[in-house]
Amino acid sequence: MATKEDVADLKNIMMSIDSKVTNFSSRLDSVEKNLTELISDVKSEVGQVKSDLSITNTEVQQLRQDHNELERGVGHLESQFNCLETEKLELLKLDIDKKLASLKECQVLLEKHDRKYNVLIYGVEQKPNEIIWEVIDNLFVKDLGIEKFKADSFPIANAHRIPAKAPVDGTKRPDAIIVRFMHYDDKQCIMAQAYKLAKKDKNC
């Protein structure tokens, strides 16, 4: 028959086990809570990254879309090659070739249209730490003889020098300057004045 001491020891053991179970359960709840918060943070960060990546340039996005459609078309041809008849395959290939040619033509036209606003200038003296806008202003007014107020009225989108390769022998020439005008007529005005001066110097 169990004594009072045995009963007391048994109660103590049961209380100890119950305490350990409670402590383990509490720690498990804490781990579960931390894991839930971590998953929530990761989802939030992933959502932010997706949001940032969705902001793209419209024209570039359209070109990529056209490119992806062509790639999917080529992939479809490869996967269905053994199932298509030769005639159908040739027709699809011709269609893709036409689309590629059209896309290349559009790209050439865009590049040509973009370049028509640019002027490439050679032989302008290059100095350390120069301010390109001052160099251009001096070129227009002093070298080309354009009135200051008129030169200041030309809106210019961008201007910078194009680094040239160092020559094997001799002195390195000044880097060329590329100027992008906002208006085509302004570019033509500069070109006409430069041509006029060049023709005058030639006659002299």
PDB file of N, CA and C in Angstrom, residues 111-197:
ATOM      1  N   GLU A 111      15.857  55.097 -84.682  1.00  0.00           N
ATOM      2  CA  GLU A 111      17.229  55.562 -84.490  1.00  0.00           C
ATOM      3  C   GLU A 111      17.549  56.731 -85.423  1.00  0.00           C
ATOM      4  N   LYS A 112      17.059  56.650 -86.664  1.00  0.00           N
ATOM      5  CA  LYS A 112      17.295  57.726 -87.626  1.00  0.00           C
ATOM      6  C   LYS A 112      16.609  59.007 -87.174  1.00  0.00           C
ATOM      7  N   HIS A 113      15.374  58.864 -86.696  1.00  0.00           N
ATOM      8  CA  HIS A 113      14.631  60.029 -86.210  1.00  0.00           C
ATOM      9  C   HIS A 113      15.314  60.631 -84.992  1.00  0.00           C
ATOM     10  N   ASP A 114      15.863  59.774 -84.146  1.00  0.00           N
ATOM     11  CA  ASP A 114      16.526  60.252 -82.938  1.00  0.00           C
ATOM     12  C   ASP A 114      17.818  60.998 -83.285  1.00  0.00           C
ATOM     13  N   ARG A 115      18.563  60.481 -84.280  1.00  0.00           N
ATOM     14  CA  ARG A 115      19.845  61.088 -84.636  1.00  0.00           C
ATOM     15  C   ARG A 115      19.700  62.418 -85.358  1.00  0.00           C
ATOM     16  N   LYS A 116      18.550  62.679 -85.949  1.00  0.00           N
ATOM     17  CA  LYS A 116      18.423  63.894 -86.755  1.00  0.00           C
ATOM     18  C   LYS A 116      18.459  65.159 -85.903  1.00  0.00           C
ATOM     19  N   TYR A 117      18.332  65.004 -84.588  1.00  0.00           N
ATOM     20  CA  TYR A 117      18.415  66.159 -83.694  1.00  0.00           C
ATOM     21  C   TYR A 117      19.840  66.368 -83.168  1.00  0.00           C
ATOM     22  N   ASN A 118      20.759  65.487 -83.548  1.00  0.00           N
ATOM     23  CA  ASN A 118      22.123  65.539 -83.013  1.00  0.00           C
ATOM     24  C   ASN A 118      23.089  66.221 -83.975  1.00  0.00           C
ATOM     25  N   VAL A 119      24.064  66.898 -83.400  1.00  0.00           N
ATOM     26  CA  VAL A 119      25.165  67.480 -84.172  1.00  0.00           C
ATOM     27  C   VAL A 119      26.469  66.998 -83.545  1.00  0.00           C
ATOM     28  N   LEU A 120      27.369  66.474 -84.374  1.00  0.00           N
ATOM     29  CA  LEU A 120      28.665  65.992 -83.906  1.00  0.00           C
ATOM     30  C   LEU A 120      29.721  67.013 -84.318  1.00  0.00           C
ATOM     31  N   ILE A 121      30.442  67.544 -83.333  1.00  0.00           N
ATOM     32  CA  ILE A 121      31.393  68.628 -83.577  1.00  0.00           C
ATOM     33  C   ILE A 121      32.809  68.146 -83.244  1.00  0.00           C
ATOM     34  N   TYR A 122      33.732  68.337 -84.193  1.00  0.00           N
ATOM     35  CA  TYR A 122      35.116  67.915 -84.013  1.00  0.00           C
ATOM     36  C   TYR A 122      36.040  69.133 -83.916  1.00  0.00           C
ATOM     37  N   GLY A 123      37.196  68.934 -83.301  1.00  0.00           N
ATOM     38  CA  GLY A 123      38.253  69.922 -83.318  1.00  0.00           C
ATOM     39  C   GLY A 123      38.121  71.064 -82.342  1.00  0.00           C
ATOM     40  N   VAL A 124      37.181  70.990 -81.395  1.00  0.00           N
ATOM     41  CA  VAL A 124      37.022  72.058 -80.406  1.00  0.00           C
ATOM     42  C   VAL A 124      38.012  71.820 -79.268  1.00  0.00           C
ATOM     43  N   GLU A 125      38.789  72.849 -78.952  1.00  0.00           N
ATOM     44  CA  GLU A 125      39.812  72.727 -77.915  1.00  0.00           C
ATOM     45  C   GLU A 125      39.222  72.187 -76.612  1.00  0.00           C
ATOM     46  N   GLN A 126      39.934  71.263 -76.008  1.00  0.00           N
ATOM     47  CA  GLN A 126      39.465  70.604 -74.786  1.00  0.00           C
ATOM     48  C   GLN A 126      40.357  70.987 -73.615  1.00  0.00           C
ATOM     49  N   LYS A 127      39.721  71.446 -72.534  1.00  0.00           N
ATOM     50  CA  LYS A 127      40.464  71.866 -71.350  1.00  0.00           C
ATOM     51  C   LYS A 127      40.029  71.041 -70.141  1.00  0.00           C
ATOM     52  N   PRO A 128      40.918  70.882 -69.161  1.00  0.00           N
ATOM     53  CA  PRO A 128      40.538  70.148 -67.940  1.00  0.00           C
ATOM     54  C   PRO A 128      39.420  70.881 -67.196  1.00  0.00           C
ATOM     55  N   ASN A 129      38.492  70.125 -66.641  1.00  0.00           N
ATOM     56  CA  ASN A 129      37.399  70.669 -65.822  1.00  0.00           C
ATOM     57  C   ASN A 129      36.572  71.716 -66.567  1.00  0.00           C
ATOM     58  N   GLU A 130      36.475  71.569 -67.880  1.00  0.00           N
ATOM     59  CA  GLU A 130      35.681  72.522 -68.648  1.00  0.00           C
ATOM     60  C   GLU A 130      34.192  72.320 -68.390  1.00  0.00           C
ATOM     61  N   ILE A 131      33.414  73.380 -68.581  1.00  0.00           N
ATOM     62  CA  ILE A 131      31.954  73.313 -68.491  1.00  0.00           C
ATOM     63  C   ILE A 131      31.429  73.267 -69.918  1.00  0.00           C
ATOM     64  N   ILE A 132      30.829  72.162 -70.280  1.00  0.00           N
ATOM     65  CA  ILE A 132      30.469  71.919 -71.678  1.00  0.00           C
ATOM     66  C   ILE A 132      29.523  72.974 -72.227  1.00  0.00           C
ATOM     67  N   TRP A 133      28.626  73.503 -71.369  1.00  0.00           N
ATOM     68  CA  TRP A 133      27.668  74.518 -71.836  1.00  0.00           C
ATOM     69  C   TRP A 133      28.395  75.811 -72.213  1.00  0.00           C
ATOM     70  N   GLU A 134      29.435  76.135 -71.473  1.00  0.00           N
ATOM     71  CA  GLU A 134      30.215  77.330 -71.805  1.00  0.00           C
ATOM     72  C   GLU A 134      30.997  77.112 -73.103  1.00  0.00           C
ATOM     73  N   VAL A 135      31.492  75.902 -73.302  1.00  0.00           N
ATOM     74  CA  VAL A 135      32.216  75.576 -74.535  1.00  0.00           C
ATOM     75  C   VAL A 135      31.298  75.728 -75.745  1.00  0.00           C
ATOM     76  N   ILE A 136      30.072  75.222 -75.620  1.00  0.00           N
ATOM     77  CA  ILE A 136      29.107  75.302 -76.722  1.00  0.00           C
ATOM     78  C   ILE A 136      28.709  76.745 -76.990  1.00  0.00           C
ATOM     79  N   ASP A 137      28.453  77.496 -75.930  1.00  0.00           N
ATOM     80  CA  ASP A 137      28.069  78.898 -76.079  1.00  0.00           C
ATOM     81  C   ASP A 137      29.174  79.681 -76.783  1.00  0.00           C
ATOM     82  N   ASN A 138      30.409  79.433 -76.401  1.00  0.00           N
ATOM     83  CA  ASN A 138      31.553  80.103 -77.026  1.00  0.00           C
ATOM     84  C   ASN A 138      31.674  79.714 -78.501  1.00  0.00           C
ATOM     85  N   LEU A 139      31.399  78.450 -78.798  1.00  0.00           N
ATOM     86  CA  LEU A 139      31.455  77.966 -80.177  1.00  0.00           C
ATOM     87  C   LEU A 139      30.408  78.657 -81.045  1.00  0.00           C
ATOM     88  N   PHE A 140      29.175  78.733 -80.528  1.00  0.00           N
ATOM     89  CA  PHE A 140      28.092  79.349 -81.294  1.00  0.00           C
ATOM     90  C   PHE A 140      28.355  80.835 -81.543  1.00  0.00           C
ATOM     91  N   VAL A 141      28.745  81.542 -80.499  1.00  0.00           N
ATOM     92  CA  VAL A 141      28.859  83.001 -80.579  1.00  0.00           C
ATOM     93  C   VAL A 141      30.161  83.439 -81.254  1.00  0.00           C
ATOM     94  N   LYS A 142      31.299  82.929 -80.781  1.00  0.00           N
ATOM     95  CA  LYS A 142      32.590  83.409 -81.282  1.00  0.00           C
ATOM     96  C   LYS A 142      33.017  82.725 -82.578  1.00  0.00           C
ATOM     97  N   ASP A 143      32.854  81.417 -82.642  1.00  0.00           N
ATOM     98  CA  ASP A 143      33.335  80.686 -83.819  1.00  0.00           C
ATOM     99  C   ASP A 143      32.358  80.738 -84.988  1.00  0.00           C
ATOM    100  N   LEU A 144      31.053  80.605 -84.686  1.00  0.00           N
ATOM    101  CA  LEU A 144      30.057  80.598 -85.758  1.00  0.00           C
ATOM    102  C   LEU A 144      29.453  81.971 -86.014  1.00  0.00           C
ATOM    103  N   GLY A 145      29.713  82.929 -85.117  1.00  0.00           N
ATOM    104  CA  GLY A 145      29.220  84.285 -85.322  1.00  0.00           C
ATOM    105  C   GLY A 145      27.728  84.448 -85.119  1.00  0.00           C
ATOM    106  N   ILE A 146      27.127  83.590 -84.293  1.00  0.00           N
ATOM    107  CA  ILE A 146      25.694  83.702 -83.998  1.00  0.00           C
ATOM    108  C   ILE A 146      25.508  84.687 -82.852  1.00  0.00           C
ATOM    109  N   GLU A 147      24.505  85.545 -82.977  1.00  0.00           N
ATOM    110  CA  GLU A 147      24.258  86.537 -81.934  1.00  0.00           C
ATOM    111  C   GLU A 147      23.951  85.838 -80.614  1.00  0.00           C
ATOM    112  N   LYS A 148      24.415  86.455 -79.514  1.00  0.00           N
ATOM    113  CA  LYS A 148      24.311  85.842 -78.189  1.00  0.00           C
ATOM    114  C   LYS A 148      22.872  85.536 -77.811  1.00  0.00           C
ATOM    115  N   PHE A 149      21.973  86.475 -78.052  1.00  0.00           N
ATOM    116  CA  PHE A 149      20.580  86.261 -77.643  1.00  0.00           C
ATOM    117  C   PHE A 149      19.952  85.111 -78.424  1.00  0.00           C
ATOM    118  N   LYS A 150      20.389  84.957 -79.685  1.00  0.00           N
ATOM    119  CA  LYS A 150      19.852  83.869 -80.498  1.00  0.00           C
ATOM    120  C   LYS A 150      20.429  82.530 -80.058  1.00  0.00           C
ATOM    121  N   ALA A 151      21.726  82.532 -79.751  1.00  0.00           N
ATOM    122  CA  ALA A 151      22.361  81.291 -79.280  1.00  0.00           C
ATOM    123  C   ALA A 151      21.734  80.829 -77.971  1.00  0.00           C
ATOM    124  N   ASP A 152      21.398  81.798 -77.104  1.00  0.00           N
ATOM    125  CA  ASP A 152      20.774  81.453 -75.817  1.00  0.00           C
ATOM    126  C   ASP A 152      19.355  80.938 -75.987  1.00  0.00           C
ATOM    127  N   SER A 153      18.747  81.209 -77.138  1.00  0.00           N
ATOM    128  CA  SER A 153      17.351  80.797 -77.347  1.00  0.00           C
ATOM    129  C   SER A 153      17.231  79.352 -77.819  1.00  0.00           C
ATOM    130  N   PHE A 154      18.382  78.729 -78.167  1.00  0.00           N
ATOM    131  CA  PHE A 154      18.333  77.338 -78.630  1.00  0.00           C
ATOM    132  C   PHE A 154      18.173  76.402 -77.425  1.00  0.00           C
ATOM    133  N   PRO A 155      17.031  75.736 -77.274  1.00  0.00           N
ATOM    134  CA  PRO A 155      16.917  74.757 -76.178  1.00  0.00           C
ATOM    135  C   PRO A 155      17.684  73.480 -76.527  1.00  0.00           C
ATOM    136  N   ILE A 156      18.623  73.125 -75.682  1.00  0.00           N
ATOM    137  CA  ILE A 156      19.462  71.940 -75.920  1.00  0.00           C
ATOM    138  C   ILE A 156      19.119  70.862 -74.893  1.00  0.00           C
ATOM    139  N   ALA A 157      18.831  69.662 -75.396  1.00  0.00           N
ATOM    140  CA  ALA A 157      18.455  68.556 -74.507  1.00  0.00           C
ATOM    141  C   ALA A 157      19.661  68.010 -73.755  1.00  0.00           C
ATOM    142  N   ASN A 158      20.780  67.892 -74.457  1.00  0.00           N
ATOM    143  CA  ASN A 158      21.964  67.306 -73.816  1.00  0.00           C
ATOM    144  C   ASN A 158      23.203  67.624 -74.644  1.00  0.00           C
ATOM    145  N   ALA A 159      24.343  67.603 -73.983  1.00  0.00           N
ATOM    146  CA  ALA A 159      25.612  67.818 -74.679  1.00  0.00           C
ATOM    147  C   ALA A 159      26.737  67.209 -73.855  1.00  0.00           C
ATOM    148  N   HIS A 160      27.656  66.555 -74.528  1.00  0.00           N
ATOM    149  CA  HIS A 160      28.809  65.972 -73.828  1.00  0.00           C
ATOM    150  C   HIS A 160      29.871  65.580 -74.846  1.00  0.00           C
ATOM    151  N   ARG A 161      31.064  65.368 -74.355  1.00  0.00           N
ATOM    152  CA  ARG A 161      32.142  64.910 -75.232  1.00  0.00           C
ATOM    153  C   ARG A 161      32.113  63.382 -75.337  1.00  0.00           C
ATOM    154  N   ILE A 162      32.568  62.903 -76.477  1.00  0.00           N
ATOM    155  CA  ILE A 162      32.650  61.461 -76.703  1.00  0.00           C
ATOM    156  C   ILE A 162      34.120  61.058 -76.614  1.00  0.00           C
ATOM    157  N   PRO A 163      34.494  60.296 -75.586  1.00  0.00           N
ATOM    158  CA  PRO A 163      35.908  59.915 -75.428  1.00  0.00           C
ATOM    159  C   PRO A 163      36.443  59.188 -76.660  1.00  0.00           C
ATOM    160  N   ALA A 164      37.592  59.633 -77.145  1.00  0.00           N
ATOM    161  CA  ALA A 164      38.226  59.016 -78.313  1.00  0.00           C
ATOM    162  C   ALA A 164      39.378  58.124 -77.864  1.00  0.00           C
ATOM    163  N   LYS A 165      39.689  57.145 -78.686  1.00  0.00           N
ATOM    164  CA  LYS A 165      40.799  56.247 -78.371  1.00  0.00           C
ATOM    165  C   LYS A 165      42.123  57.003 -78.490  1.00  0.00           C
ATOM    166  N   ALA A 166      43.040  56.686 -77.604  1.00  0.00           N
ATOM    167  CA  ALA A 166      44.354  57.326 -77.646  1.00  0.00           C
ATOM    168  C   ALA A 166      45.106  56.853 -78.890  1.00  0.00           C
ATOM    169  N   PRO A 167      45.706  57.784 -79.637  1.00  0.00           N
ATOM    170  CA  PRO A 167      46.435  57.390 -80.854  1.00  0.00           C
ATOM    171  C   PRO A 167      47.709  56.627 -80.509  1.00  0.00           C
ATOM    172  N   VAL A 168      48.117  55.766 -81.435  1.00  0.00           N
ATOM    173  CA  VAL A 168      49.359  55.012 -81.236  1.00  0.00           C
ATOM    174  C   VAL A 168      50.555  55.953 -81.298  1.00  0.00           C
ATOM    175  N   ASP A 169      50.528  56.853 -82.263  1.00  0.00           N
ATOM    176  CA  ASP A 169      51.598  57.845 -82.411  1.00  0.00           C
ATOM    177  C   ASP A 169      50.981  59.235 -82.488  1.00  0.00           C
ATOM    178  N   GLY A 170      51.715  60.225 -82.016  1.00  0.00           N
ATOM    179  CA  GLY A 170      51.243  61.596 -82.134  1.00  0.00           C
ATOM    180  C   GLY A 170      50.397  62.037 -80.958  1.00  0.00           C
ATOM    181  N   THR A 171      49.910  63.275 -81.057  1.00  0.00           N
ATOM    182  CA  THR A 171      49.125  63.877 -79.985  1.00  0.00           C
ATOM    183  C   THR A 171      47.649  63.519 -80.133  1.00  0.00           C
ATOM    184  N   LYS A 172      47.026  63.239 -79.019  1.00  0.00           N
ATOM    185  CA  LYS A 172      45.600  62.903 -79.022  1.00  0.00           C
ATOM    186  C   LYS A 172      44.778  64.137 -79.386  1.00  0.00           C
ATOM    187  N   ARG A 173      43.854  63.955 -80.303  1.00  0.00           N
ATOM    188  CA  ARG A 173      42.973  65.047 -80.695  1.00  0.00           C
ATOM    189  C   ARG A 173      41.907  65.285 -79.626  1.00  0.00           C
ATOM    190  N   PRO A 174      41.327  66.502 -79.618  1.00  0.00           N
ATOM    191  CA  PRO A 174      40.238  66.754 -78.653  1.00  0.00           C
ATOM    192  C   PRO A 174      39.070  65.803 -78.900  1.00  0.00           C
ATOM    193  N   ASP A 175      38.434  65.368 -77.833  1.00  0.00           N
ATOM    194  CA  ASP A 175      37.251  64.516 -77.973  1.00  0.00           C
ATOM    195  C   ASP A 175      36.147  65.289 -78.684  1.00  0.00           C
ATOM    196  N   ALA A 176      35.420  64.601 -79.546  1.00  0.00           N
ATOM    197  CA  ALA A 176      34.303  65.236 -80.250  1.00  0.00           C
ATOM    198  C   ALA A 176      33.190  65.595 -79.268  1.00  0.00           C
ATOM    199  N   ILE A 177      32.396  66.589 -79.642  1.00  0.00           N
ATOM    200  CA  ILE A 177      31.249  67.002 -78.824  1.00  0.00           C
ATOM    201  C   ILE A 177      29.972  66.634 -79.562  1.00  0.00           C
ATOM    202  N   ILE A 178      29.052  65.983 -78.879  1.00  0.00           N
ATOM    203  CA  ILE A 178      27.749  65.702 -79.464  1.00  0.00           C
ATOM    204  C   ILE A 178      26.710  66.571 -78.764  1.00  0.00           C
ATOM    205  N   VAL A 179      25.943  67.305 -79.564  1.00  0.00           N
ATOM    206  CA  VAL A 179      24.914  68.211 -79.041  1.00  0.00           C
ATOM    207  C   VAL A 179      23.566  67.743 -79.556  1.00  0.00           C
ATOM    208  N   ARG A 180      22.623  67.564 -78.641  1.00  0.00           N
ATOM    209  CA  ARG A 180      21.269  67.160 -79.030  1.00  0.00           C
ATOM    210  C   ARG A 180      20.327  68.347 -78.829  1.00  0.00           C
ATOM    211  N   PHE A 181      19.763  68.830 -79.935  1.00  0.00           N
ATOM    212  CA  PHE A 181      18.832  69.951 -79.889  1.00  0.00           C
ATOM    213  C   PHE A 181      17.410  69.457 -79.633  1.00  0.00           C
ATOM    214  N   MET A 182      16.616  70.321 -79.038  1.00  0.00           N
ATOM    215  CA  MET A 182      15.205  70.002 -78.819  1.00  0.00           C
ATOM    216  C   MET A 182      14.402  70.170 -80.113  1.00  0.00           C
ATOM    217  N   HIS A 183      14.846  71.136 -80.942  1.00  0.00           N
ATOM    218  CA  HIS A 183      14.118  71.436 -82.180  1.00  0.00           C
ATOM    219  C   HIS A 183      15.034  71.232 -83.385  1.00  0.00           C
ATOM    220  N   TYR A 184      14.499  70.599 -84.395  1.00  0.00           N
ATOM    221  CA  TYR A 184      15.262  70.305 -85.607  1.00  0.00           C
ATOM    222  C   TYR A 184      15.688  71.583 -86.324  1.00  0.00           C
ATOM    223  N   ASP A 185      14.824  72.608 -86.331  1.00  0.00           N
ATOM    224  CA  ASP A 185      15.149  73.869 -87.007  1.00  0.00           C
ATOM    225  C   ASP A 185      16.380  74.536 -86.394  1.00  0.00           C
ATOM    226  N   ASP A 186      16.533  74.420 -85.075  1.00  0.00           N
ATOM    227  CA  ASP A 186      17.705  74.999 -84.421  1.00  0.00           C
ATOM    228  C   ASP A 186      18.983  74.300 -84.887  1.00  0.00           C
ATOM    229  N   LYS A 187      18.902  72.997 -85.016  1.00  0.00           N
ATOM    230  CA  LYS A 187      20.058  72.248 -85.511  1.00  0.00           C
ATOM    231  C   LYS A 187      20.406  72.687 -86.931  1.00  0.00           C
ATOM    232  N   GLN A 188      19.383  72.851 -87.775  1.00  0.00           N
ATOM    233  CA  GLN A 188      19.607  73.262 -89.152  1.00  0.00           C
ATOM    234  C   GLN A 188      20.227  74.649 -89.231  1.00  0.00           C
ATOM    235  N   CYS A 189      19.828  75.523 -88.312  1.00  0.00           N
ATOM    236  CA  CYS A 189      20.392  76.871 -88.267  1.00  0.00           C
ATOM    237  C   CYS A 189      21.893  76.813 -87.986  1.00  0.00           C
ATOM    238  N   ILE A 190      22.282  75.991 -87.025  1.00  0.00           N
ATOM    239  CA  ILE A 190      23.697  75.828 -86.689  1.00  0.00           C
ATOM    240  C   ILE A 190      24.470  75.238 -87.868  1.00  0.00           C
ATOM    241  N   MET A 191      23.895  74.220 -88.493  1.00  0.00           N
ATOM    242  CA  MET A 191      24.556  73.570 -89.623  1.00  0.00           C
ATOM    243  C   MET A 191      24.732  74.537 -90.792  1.00  0.00           C
ATOM    244  N   ALA A 192      23.697  75.353 -91.051  1.00  0.00           N
ATOM    245  CA  ALA A 192      23.762  76.304 -92.158  1.00  0.00           C
ATOM    246  C   ALA A 192      24.851  77.347 -91.921  1.00  0.00           C
ATOM    247  N   GLN A 193      24.947  77.824 -90.673  1.00  0.00           N
ATOM    248  CA  GLN A 193      25.962  78.821 -90.351  1.00  0.00           C
ATOM    249  C   GLN A 193      27.364  78.235 -90.472  1.00  0.00           C
ATOM    250  N   ALA A 194      27.540  77.003 -90.002  1.00  0.00           N
ATOM    251  CA  ALA A 194      28.843  76.341 -90.103  1.00  0.00           C
ATOM    252  C   ALA A 194      29.225  76.112 -91.563  1.00  0.00           C
ATOM    253  N   TYR A 195      28.243  75.702 -92.371  1.00  0.00           N
ATOM    254  CA  TYR A 195      28.492  75.474 -93.800  1.00  0.00           C
ATOM    255  C   TYR A 195      28.866  76.778 -94.493  1.00  0.00           C
ATOM    256  N   LYS A 196      28.180  77.851 -94.120  1.00  0.00           N
ATOM    257  CA  LYS A 196      28.446  79.158 -94.719  1.00  0.00           C
ATOM    258  C   LYS A 196      29.882  79.604 -94.427  1.00  0.00           C
ATOM    259  N   LEU A 197      30.317  79.435 -93.166  1.00  0.00           N
ATOM    260  CA  LEU A 197      31.671  79.828 -92.797  1.00  0.00           C
ATOM    261  C   LEU A 197      32.716  78.947 -93.478  1.00  0.00           C
TER     262      LEU A 197
END
